[in-house]
Short mmCIF file of C-alpha atoms and ligand atoms in Angstrom, two decimals:
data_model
loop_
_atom_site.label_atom_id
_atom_site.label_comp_id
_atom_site.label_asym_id
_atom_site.label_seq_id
_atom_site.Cartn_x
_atom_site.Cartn_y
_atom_site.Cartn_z
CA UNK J 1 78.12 -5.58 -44.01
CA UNK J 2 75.66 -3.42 -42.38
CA UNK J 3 74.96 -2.98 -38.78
CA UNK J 4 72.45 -5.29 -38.26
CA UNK J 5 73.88 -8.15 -40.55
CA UNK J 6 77.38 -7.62 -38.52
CA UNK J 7 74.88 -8.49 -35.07
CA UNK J 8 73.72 -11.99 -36.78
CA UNK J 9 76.83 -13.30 -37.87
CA UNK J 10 78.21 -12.23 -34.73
CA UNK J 11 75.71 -14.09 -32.61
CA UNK J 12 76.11 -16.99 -35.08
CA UNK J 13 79.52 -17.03 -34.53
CA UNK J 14 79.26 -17.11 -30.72
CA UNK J 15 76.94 -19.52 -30.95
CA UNK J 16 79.22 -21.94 -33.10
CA UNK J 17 82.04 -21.33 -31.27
CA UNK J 18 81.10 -20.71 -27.12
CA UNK J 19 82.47 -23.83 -25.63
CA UNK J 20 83.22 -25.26 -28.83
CA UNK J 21 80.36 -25.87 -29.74
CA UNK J 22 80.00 -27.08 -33.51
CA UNK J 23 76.66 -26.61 -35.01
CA UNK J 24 75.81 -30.03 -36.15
CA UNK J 25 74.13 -31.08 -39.80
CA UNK J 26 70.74 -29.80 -39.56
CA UNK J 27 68.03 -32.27 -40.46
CA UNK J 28 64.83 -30.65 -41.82
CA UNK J 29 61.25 -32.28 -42.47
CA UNK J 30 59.58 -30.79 -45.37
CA UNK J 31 57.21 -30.98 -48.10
CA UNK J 32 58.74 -29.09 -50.87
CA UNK J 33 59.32 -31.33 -53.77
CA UNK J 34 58.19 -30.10 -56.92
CA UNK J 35 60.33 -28.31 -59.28
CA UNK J 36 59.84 -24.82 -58.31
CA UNK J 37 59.52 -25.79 -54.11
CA UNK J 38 62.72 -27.93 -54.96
CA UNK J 39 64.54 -24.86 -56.82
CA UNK J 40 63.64 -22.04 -53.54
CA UNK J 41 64.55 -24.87 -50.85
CA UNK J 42 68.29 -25.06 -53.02
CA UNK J 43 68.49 -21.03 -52.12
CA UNK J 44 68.20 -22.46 -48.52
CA UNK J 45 70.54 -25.21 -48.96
CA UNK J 46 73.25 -23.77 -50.21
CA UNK J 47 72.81 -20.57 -47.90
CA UNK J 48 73.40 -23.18 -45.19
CA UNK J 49 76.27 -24.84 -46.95
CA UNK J 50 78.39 -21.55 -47.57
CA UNK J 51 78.10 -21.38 -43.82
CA UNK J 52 79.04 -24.88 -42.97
CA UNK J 53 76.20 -26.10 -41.98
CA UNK J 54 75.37 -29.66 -43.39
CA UNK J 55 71.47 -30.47 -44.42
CA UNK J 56 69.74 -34.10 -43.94
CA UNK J 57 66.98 -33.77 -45.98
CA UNK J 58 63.55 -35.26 -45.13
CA UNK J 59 61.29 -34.66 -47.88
CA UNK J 60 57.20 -35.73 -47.18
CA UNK J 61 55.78 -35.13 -50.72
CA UNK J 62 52.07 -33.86 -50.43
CA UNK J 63 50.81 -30.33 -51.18
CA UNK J 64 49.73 -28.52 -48.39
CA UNK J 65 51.60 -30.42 -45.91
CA UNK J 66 49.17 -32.82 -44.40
CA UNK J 67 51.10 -35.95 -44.86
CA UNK J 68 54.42 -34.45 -43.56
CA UNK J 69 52.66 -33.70 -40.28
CA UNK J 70 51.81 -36.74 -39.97
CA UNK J 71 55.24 -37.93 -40.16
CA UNK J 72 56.52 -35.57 -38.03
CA UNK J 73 53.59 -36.65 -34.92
CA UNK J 74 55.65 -40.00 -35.62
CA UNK J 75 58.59 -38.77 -35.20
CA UNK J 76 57.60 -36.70 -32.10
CA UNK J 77 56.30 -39.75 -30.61
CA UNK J 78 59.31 -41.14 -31.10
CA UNK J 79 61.02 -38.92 -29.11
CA UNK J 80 62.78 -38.03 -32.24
CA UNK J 81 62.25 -34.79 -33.70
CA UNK J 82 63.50 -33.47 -36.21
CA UNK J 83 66.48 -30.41 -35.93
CA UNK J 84 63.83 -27.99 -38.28
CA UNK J 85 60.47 -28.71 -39.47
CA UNK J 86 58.70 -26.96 -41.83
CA UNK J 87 55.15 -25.87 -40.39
CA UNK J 88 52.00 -23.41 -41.10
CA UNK J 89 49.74 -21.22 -38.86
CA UNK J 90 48.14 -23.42 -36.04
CA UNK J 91 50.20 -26.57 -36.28
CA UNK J 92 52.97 -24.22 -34.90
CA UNK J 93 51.33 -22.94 -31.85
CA UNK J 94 49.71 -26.41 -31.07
CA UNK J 95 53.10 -27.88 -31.00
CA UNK J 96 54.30 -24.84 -28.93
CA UNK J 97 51.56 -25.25 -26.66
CA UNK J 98 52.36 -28.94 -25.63
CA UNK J 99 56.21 -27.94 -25.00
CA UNK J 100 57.74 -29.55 -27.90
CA UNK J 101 59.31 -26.56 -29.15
CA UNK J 102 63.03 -24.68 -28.86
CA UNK J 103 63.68 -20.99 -27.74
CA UNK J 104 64.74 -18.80 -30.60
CA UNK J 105 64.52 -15.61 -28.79
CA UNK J 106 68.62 -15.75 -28.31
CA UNK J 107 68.79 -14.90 -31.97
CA UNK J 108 65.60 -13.11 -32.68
CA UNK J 109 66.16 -10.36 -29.86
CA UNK J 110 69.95 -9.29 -31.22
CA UNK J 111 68.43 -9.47 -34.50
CA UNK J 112 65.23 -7.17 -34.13
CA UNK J 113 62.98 -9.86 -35.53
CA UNK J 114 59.54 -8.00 -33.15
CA UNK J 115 60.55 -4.64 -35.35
CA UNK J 116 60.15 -6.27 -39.21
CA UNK J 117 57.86 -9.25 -38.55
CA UNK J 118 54.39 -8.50 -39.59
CA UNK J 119 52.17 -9.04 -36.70
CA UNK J 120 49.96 -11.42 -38.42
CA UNK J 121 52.96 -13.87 -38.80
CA UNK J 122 54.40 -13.09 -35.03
CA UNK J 123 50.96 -14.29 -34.24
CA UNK J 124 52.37 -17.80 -35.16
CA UNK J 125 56.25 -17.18 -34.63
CA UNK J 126 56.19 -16.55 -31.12
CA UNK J 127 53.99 -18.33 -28.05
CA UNK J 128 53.40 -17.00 -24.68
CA UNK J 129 56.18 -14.05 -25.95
CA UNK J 130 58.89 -16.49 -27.19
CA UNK J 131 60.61 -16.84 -30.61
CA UNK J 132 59.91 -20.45 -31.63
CA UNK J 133 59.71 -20.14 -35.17
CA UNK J 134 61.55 -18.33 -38.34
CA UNK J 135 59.29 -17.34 -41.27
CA UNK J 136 60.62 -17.67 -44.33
CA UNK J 137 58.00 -16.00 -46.57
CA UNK J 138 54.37 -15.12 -47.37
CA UNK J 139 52.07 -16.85 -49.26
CA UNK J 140 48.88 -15.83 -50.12
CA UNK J 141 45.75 -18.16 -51.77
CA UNK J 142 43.91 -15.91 -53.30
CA UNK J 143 45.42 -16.06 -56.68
CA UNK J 144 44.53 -16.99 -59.99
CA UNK J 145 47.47 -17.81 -62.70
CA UNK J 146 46.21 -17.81 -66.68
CA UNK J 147 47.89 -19.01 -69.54
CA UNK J 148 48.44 -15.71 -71.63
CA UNK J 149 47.47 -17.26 -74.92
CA UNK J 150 44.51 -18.91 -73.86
CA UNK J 151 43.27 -15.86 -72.38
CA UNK J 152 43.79 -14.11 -75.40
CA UNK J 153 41.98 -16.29 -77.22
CA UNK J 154 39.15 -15.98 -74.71
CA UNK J 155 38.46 -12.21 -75.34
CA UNK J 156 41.86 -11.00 -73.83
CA UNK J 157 40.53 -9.41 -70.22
CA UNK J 158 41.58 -10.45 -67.46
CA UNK J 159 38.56 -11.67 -65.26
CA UNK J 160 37.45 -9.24 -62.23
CA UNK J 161 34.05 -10.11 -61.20
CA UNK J 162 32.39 -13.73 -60.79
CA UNK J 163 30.23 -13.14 -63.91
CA UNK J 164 33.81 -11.85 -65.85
CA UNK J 165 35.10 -15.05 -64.95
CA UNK J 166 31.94 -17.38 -66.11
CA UNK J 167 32.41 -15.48 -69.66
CA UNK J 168 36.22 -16.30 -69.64
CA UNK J 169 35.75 -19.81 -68.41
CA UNK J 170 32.98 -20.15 -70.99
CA UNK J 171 34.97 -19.09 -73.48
CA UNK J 172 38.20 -21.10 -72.71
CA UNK J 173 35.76 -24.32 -73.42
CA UNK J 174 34.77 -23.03 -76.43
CA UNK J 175 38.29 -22.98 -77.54
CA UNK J 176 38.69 -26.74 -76.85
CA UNK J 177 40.99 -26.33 -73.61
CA UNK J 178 40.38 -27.23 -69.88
CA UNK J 179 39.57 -24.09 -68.65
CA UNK J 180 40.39 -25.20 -65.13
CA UNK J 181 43.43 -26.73 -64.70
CA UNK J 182 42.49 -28.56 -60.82
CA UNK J 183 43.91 -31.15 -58.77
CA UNK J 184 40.77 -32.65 -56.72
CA UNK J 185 42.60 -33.20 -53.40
CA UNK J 186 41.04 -31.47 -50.28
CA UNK J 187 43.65 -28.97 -49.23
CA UNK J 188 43.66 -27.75 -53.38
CA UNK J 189 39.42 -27.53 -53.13
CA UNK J 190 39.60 -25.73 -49.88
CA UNK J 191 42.18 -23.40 -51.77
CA UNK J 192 40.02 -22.25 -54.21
CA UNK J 193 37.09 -22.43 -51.59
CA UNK J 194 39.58 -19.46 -49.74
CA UNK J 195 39.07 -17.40 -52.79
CA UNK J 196 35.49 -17.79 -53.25
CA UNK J 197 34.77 -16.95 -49.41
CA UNK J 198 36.48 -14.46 -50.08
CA UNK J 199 34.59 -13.13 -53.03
CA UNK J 200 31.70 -12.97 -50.21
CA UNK J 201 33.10 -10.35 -48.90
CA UNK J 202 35.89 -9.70 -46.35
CA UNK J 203 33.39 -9.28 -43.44
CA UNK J 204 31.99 -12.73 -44.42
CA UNK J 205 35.46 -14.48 -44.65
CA UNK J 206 36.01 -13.23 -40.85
CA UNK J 207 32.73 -13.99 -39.41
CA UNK J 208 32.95 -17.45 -41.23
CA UNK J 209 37.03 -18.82 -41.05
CA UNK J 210 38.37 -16.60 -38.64
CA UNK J 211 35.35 -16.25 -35.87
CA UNK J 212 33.60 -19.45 -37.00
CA UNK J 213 30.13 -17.91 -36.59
CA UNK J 214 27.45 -20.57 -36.94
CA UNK J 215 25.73 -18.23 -38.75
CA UNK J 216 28.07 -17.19 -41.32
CA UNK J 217 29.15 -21.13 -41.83
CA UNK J 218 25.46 -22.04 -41.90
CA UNK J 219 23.53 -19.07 -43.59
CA UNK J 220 22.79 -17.54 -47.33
CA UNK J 221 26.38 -16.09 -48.21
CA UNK J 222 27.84 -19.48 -47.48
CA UNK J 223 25.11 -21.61 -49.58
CA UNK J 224 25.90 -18.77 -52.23
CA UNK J 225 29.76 -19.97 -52.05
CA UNK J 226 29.33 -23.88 -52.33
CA UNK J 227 27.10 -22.63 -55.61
CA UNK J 228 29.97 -21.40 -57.24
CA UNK J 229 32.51 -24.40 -55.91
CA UNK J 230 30.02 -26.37 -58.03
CA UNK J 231 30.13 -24.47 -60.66
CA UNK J 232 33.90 -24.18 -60.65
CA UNK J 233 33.69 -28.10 -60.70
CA UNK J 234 32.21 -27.91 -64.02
CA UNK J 235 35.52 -26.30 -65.70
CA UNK J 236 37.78 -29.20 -64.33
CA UNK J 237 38.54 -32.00 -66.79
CA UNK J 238 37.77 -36.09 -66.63
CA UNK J 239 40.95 -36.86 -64.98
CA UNK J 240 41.19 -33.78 -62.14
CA UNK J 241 40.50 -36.47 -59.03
CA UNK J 242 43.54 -36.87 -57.03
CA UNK J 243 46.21 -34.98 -59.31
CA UNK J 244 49.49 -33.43 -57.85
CA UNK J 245 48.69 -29.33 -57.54
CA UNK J 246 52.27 -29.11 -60.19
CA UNK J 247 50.50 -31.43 -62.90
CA UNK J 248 47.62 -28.86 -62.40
CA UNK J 249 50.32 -25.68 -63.43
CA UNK J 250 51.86 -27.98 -65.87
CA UNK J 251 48.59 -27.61 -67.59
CA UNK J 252 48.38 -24.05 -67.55
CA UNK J 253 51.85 -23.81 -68.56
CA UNK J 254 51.90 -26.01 -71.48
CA UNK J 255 48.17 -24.58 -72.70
CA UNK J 256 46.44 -27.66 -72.20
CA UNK J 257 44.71 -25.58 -69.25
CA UNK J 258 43.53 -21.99 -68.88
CA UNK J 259 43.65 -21.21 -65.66
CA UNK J 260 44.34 -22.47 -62.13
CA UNK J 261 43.06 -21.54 -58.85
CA UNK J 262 45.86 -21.75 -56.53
CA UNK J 263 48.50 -19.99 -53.94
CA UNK J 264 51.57 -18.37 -55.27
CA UNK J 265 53.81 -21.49 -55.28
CA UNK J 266 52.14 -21.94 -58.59
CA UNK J 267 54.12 -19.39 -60.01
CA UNK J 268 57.59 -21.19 -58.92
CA UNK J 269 56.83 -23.73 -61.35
CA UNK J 270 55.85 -21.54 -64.21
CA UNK J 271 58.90 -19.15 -63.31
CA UNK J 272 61.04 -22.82 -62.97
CA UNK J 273 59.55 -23.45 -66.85
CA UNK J 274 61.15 -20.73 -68.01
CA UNK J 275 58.11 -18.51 -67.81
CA UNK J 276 57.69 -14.83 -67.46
CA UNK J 277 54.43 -12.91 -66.11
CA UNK J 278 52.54 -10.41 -68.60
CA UNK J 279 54.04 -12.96 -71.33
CA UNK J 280 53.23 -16.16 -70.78
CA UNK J 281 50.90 -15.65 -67.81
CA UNK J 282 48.93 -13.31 -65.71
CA UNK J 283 48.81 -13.50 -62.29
CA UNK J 284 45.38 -11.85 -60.89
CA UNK J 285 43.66 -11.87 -57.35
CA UNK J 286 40.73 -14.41 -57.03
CA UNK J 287 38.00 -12.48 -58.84
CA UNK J 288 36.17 -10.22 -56.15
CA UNK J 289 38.86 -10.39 -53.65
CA UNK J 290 40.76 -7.80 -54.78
CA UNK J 291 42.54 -5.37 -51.85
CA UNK J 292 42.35 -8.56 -50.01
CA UNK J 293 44.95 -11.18 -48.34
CA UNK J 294 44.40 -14.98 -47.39
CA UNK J 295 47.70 -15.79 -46.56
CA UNK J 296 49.75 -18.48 -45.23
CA UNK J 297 53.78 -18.26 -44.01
CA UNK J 298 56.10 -21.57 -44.20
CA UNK J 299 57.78 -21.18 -40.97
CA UNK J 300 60.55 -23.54 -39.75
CA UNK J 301 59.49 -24.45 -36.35
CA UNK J 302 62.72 -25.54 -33.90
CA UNK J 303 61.95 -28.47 -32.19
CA UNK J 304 63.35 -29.67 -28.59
CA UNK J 305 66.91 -31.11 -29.34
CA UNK J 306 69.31 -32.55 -26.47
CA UNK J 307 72.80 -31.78 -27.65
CA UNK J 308 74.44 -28.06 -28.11
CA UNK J 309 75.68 -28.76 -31.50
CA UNK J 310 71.73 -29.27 -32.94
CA UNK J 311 70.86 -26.11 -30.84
CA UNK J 312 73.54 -23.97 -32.35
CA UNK J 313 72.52 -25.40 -35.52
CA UNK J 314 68.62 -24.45 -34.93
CA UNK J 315 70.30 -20.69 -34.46
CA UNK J 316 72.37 -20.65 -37.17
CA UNK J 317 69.16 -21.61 -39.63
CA UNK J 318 67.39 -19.52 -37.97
CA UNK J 319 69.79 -16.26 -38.35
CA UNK J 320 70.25 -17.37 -42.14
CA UNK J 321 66.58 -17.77 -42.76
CA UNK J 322 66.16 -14.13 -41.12
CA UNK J 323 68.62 -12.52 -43.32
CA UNK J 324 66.86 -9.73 -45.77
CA UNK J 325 69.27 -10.64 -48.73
CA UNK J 326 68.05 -14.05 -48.26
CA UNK J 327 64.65 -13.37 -47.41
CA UNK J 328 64.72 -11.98 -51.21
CA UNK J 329 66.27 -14.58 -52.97
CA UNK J 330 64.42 -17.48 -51.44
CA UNK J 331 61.28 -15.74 -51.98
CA UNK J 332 61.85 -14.50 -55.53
CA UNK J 333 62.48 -18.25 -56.84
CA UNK J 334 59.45 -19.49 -54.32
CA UNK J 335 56.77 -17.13 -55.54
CA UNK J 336 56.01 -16.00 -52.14
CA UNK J 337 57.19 -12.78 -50.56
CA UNK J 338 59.07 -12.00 -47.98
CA UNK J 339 58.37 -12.35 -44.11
CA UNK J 340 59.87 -9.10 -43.52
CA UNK J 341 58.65 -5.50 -44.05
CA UNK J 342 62.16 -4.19 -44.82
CA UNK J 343 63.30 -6.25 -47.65
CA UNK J 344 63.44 -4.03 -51.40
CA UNK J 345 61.14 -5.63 -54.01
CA UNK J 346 63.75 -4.40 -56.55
CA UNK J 347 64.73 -8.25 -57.61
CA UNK J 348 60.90 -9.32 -57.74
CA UNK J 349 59.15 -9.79 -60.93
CA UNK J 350 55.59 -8.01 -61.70
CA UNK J 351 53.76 -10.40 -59.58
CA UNK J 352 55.74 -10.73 -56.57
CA UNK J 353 56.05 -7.11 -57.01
CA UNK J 354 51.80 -6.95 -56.41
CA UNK J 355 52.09 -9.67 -53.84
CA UNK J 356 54.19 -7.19 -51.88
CA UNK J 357 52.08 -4.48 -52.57
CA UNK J 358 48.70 -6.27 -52.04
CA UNK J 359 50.23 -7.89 -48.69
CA UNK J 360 50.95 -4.53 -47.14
CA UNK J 361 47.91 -2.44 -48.50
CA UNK J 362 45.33 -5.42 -47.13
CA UNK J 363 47.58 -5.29 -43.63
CA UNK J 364 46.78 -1.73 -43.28
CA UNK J 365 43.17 -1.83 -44.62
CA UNK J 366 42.97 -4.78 -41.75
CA UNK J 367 41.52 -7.36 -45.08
CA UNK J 368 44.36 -9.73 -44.32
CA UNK J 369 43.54 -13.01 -43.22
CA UNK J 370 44.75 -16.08 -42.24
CA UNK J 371 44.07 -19.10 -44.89
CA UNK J 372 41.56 -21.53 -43.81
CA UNK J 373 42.96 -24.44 -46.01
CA UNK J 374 46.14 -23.60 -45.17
CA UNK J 375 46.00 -23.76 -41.50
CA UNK J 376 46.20 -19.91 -40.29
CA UNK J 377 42.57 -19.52 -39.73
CA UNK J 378 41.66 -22.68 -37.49
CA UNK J 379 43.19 -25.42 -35.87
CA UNK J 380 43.64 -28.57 -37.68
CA UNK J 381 40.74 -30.26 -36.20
CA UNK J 382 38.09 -27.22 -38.15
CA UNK J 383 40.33 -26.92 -41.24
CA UNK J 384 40.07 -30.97 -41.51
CA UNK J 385 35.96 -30.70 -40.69
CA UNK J 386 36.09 -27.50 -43.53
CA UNK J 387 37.84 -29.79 -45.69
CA UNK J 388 35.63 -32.27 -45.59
CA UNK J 389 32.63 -30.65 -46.73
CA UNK J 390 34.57 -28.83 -49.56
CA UNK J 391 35.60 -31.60 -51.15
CA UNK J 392 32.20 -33.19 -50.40
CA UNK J 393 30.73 -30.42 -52.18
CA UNK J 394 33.37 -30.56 -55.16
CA UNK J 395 32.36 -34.20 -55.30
CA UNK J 396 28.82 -33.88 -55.52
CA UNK J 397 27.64 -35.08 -52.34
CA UNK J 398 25.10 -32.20 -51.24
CA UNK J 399 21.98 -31.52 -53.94
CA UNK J 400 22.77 -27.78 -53.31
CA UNK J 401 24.53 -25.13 -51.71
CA UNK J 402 22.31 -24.73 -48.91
CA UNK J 403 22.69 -28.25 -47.86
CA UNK J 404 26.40 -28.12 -48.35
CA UNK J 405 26.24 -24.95 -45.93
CA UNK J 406 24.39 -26.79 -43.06
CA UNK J 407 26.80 -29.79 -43.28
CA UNK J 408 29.37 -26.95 -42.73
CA UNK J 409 28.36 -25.30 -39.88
CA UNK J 410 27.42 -28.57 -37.81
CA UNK J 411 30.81 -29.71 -38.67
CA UNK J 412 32.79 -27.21 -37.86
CA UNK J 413 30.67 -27.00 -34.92
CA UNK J 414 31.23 -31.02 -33.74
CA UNK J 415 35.20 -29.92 -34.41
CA UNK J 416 35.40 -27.50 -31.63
C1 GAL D 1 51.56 -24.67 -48.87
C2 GAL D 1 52.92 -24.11 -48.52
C3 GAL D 1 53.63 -23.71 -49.75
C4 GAL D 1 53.59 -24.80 -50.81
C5 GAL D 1 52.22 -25.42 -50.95
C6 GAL D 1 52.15 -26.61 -51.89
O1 GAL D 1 50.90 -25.08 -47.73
O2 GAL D 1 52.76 -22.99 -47.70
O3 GAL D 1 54.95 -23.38 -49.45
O4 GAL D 1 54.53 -25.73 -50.48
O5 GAL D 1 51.71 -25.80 -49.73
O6 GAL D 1 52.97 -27.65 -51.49
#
């Protein structure tokens, strides 16, 4: 046991034990229930288990996480709340900011949490200097995951321009395949809608999501954008409206798709089919946004609890989640990577191995960015307004991308 790992389990134990205190089942509000999201929150699970600790599960199904927060405000409400919720970017500090949250800094101090925390997820994890959440990984959305044998059929090269893409698109139709596998639900349009902001260029992605300039939202660059949303939408199939984000990989997967546009989740369900990258698929950055990060970290968020057995619970998930060996075997099933800088990428495949890479190389060229559609850029009330208009514009409502650009920017604007 090293030093540091000797420290946790030591402030576990006190924390289990001081006045007898039993850590109680934890109950945890989530929205992980496809196969591969399923197969990384057993890592958890059983991590928890093996220390005692006994899970209620509360599973909200919906990608992105939009419908569990809803059920969590109910709960909340309620004056209810769940032992651990499951949370991105904003949602996190908003709920910090109107006192709902725990104190984790009794675990995160002994276990040097400020030292191997990237500050771009501390940005989330702590308010006004406190602990009050545990990352558990890093996902970015700027990804793009290809069937190997429909690419090869398509001319073999891996797509690294816009126009690159058109021809590979162009030719996966040819072939008689879906060339984009899609789910048309707002948080999966604004996904690829991250990528193709992007693609703008990574001053335009901050001036736009992170600073919200009016300009950006409203001007040329962004019209240019929407364009190529509605060209994407020309790729997707009959049936796309309203499909689960895992049918979408299914597609790819089984060949009945080329590619999807989507965060690296996706490749938990290709790994959970039995899958292996530079085989079966290639993983590559949105085309143009290569050396550049939208992410998005899962977090579990501690909420107020009354009794010292659900507090020394919240610390003892908190500890686990922060463990490096963990860190890499939750993350190495989930297709995210891990939420700490000092964690080996020996047991990741190629493509967590480049998510790694790519996470630390666009930290230190300062081209990492929070995820506007999945809540690290805004606050829920812009990413809603930004989701709005994307899926407007994937649906057809604006006669161009100019128009769908002005829409943008005044509704962003009336979301401020
Ligand atoms: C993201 C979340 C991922 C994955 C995805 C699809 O917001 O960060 O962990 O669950 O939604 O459900």
């Amino acid at each position: 046991m090293t030093m540091m790992k000797r420290g946790l389990a030591a402030v576990a134990a006190l924390m289990l034990t001081t006045g007898l205190v039993r850590a109680e089942d934890v109950e945890v509000l989530h929205w992980w229930t496809s196969g591969g999201e399923a197969a990384a929150l057993n890592v958890l699970k059983e991590n928890l288990a093996a220390q005692g600790i006994g899970w209620v599960d509360m599973p909200v199904a919906g990608g992105g996480g939009e419908a569990a927060m809803t059920a969590l405000a109910a709960r909340v409400t309620a004056g209810n709340p769940p032992t651990a919720v499951q949370m991105l970017g904003f949602d996190i500090t908003d709920w910090a900011g109107q006192g709902a949250l725990g104190n984790l800094d009794a675990v995160a101090g002994p276990g040097g949490w400020d030292a191997v925390v990237p500050a771009a997820l501390q940005g989330f994890s702590k308010y006004d200097g406190h602990w009050i959440a545990a990352p558990v990984n890093v996902h970015s959305t700027n990804w793009v995951w290809i069937n190997k044998a429909a690419l090869d059929a398509a001319g073999g090269k891996a797509p690294e321009s816009w126009d690159e893409l058109i021809v590979v698109l162009d030719a996966m139709k040819a072939n008689g395949i879906t060339p984009l596998a899609h789910g048309g639900q707002p948080w999966q349009d604004a996904t690829i809608f991250d990528g193709i902001v992007l693609s703008e260029g990574t001053d335009f992605y901050k001036a736009a999501f992170i600073d919200l300039n009016p300009e950006a939202l409203g001007g040329p660059q962004m019209a240019d954008a929407f364009n190529k949303l509605m060209k994407l939408r020309t790729y997707v199939d009959d049936n796309f409206s309203g499909r689960d984000w895992n049918l979408a990989s299914a597609m790819v997967i089984n060949g009945e798709g080329g590619m999807q546009m989507m965060g690296d989740w996706a490749k938990g369900e290709f790994l959970k089919a039995g899958k292996v990258p530079g085989v079966d698929f290639v993983c590559i950055r949105f085309p143009g946004t290569q050396g550049a990060v939208t992410f998005n970290s899962d977090q579990f968020a501690m909420f107020n609890v009354a009794s010292d057995g659900a507090k020394a619970a919240q610390g003892a998930m908190a500890v686990a989640i922060m463990d490096p060996a963990f860190q890499s075997a939750f993350n190495v099933v989930k297709g995210s990577v891990p939420a700490r800088t000092d964690v080996p990428n020996d047991a990741f495949d190629d493509c967590g191995k480049k998510g790694m890479a790519d996470l630390a190389e666009a930290n230190a060229a300062g081209t990492l960015f929070g995820s506007m559609a999945h809540g690290h850029a805004a606050p829920a009330a812009v990413k809603n307004a930004v989701y709005d208009v994307v899926t407007g514009a994937m649906n057809g409502n604006y006669p161009d991308g100019a128009a769908a650009a002005a829409a943008l920017a005044e509704a962003v604007a009336a979301a401020q």
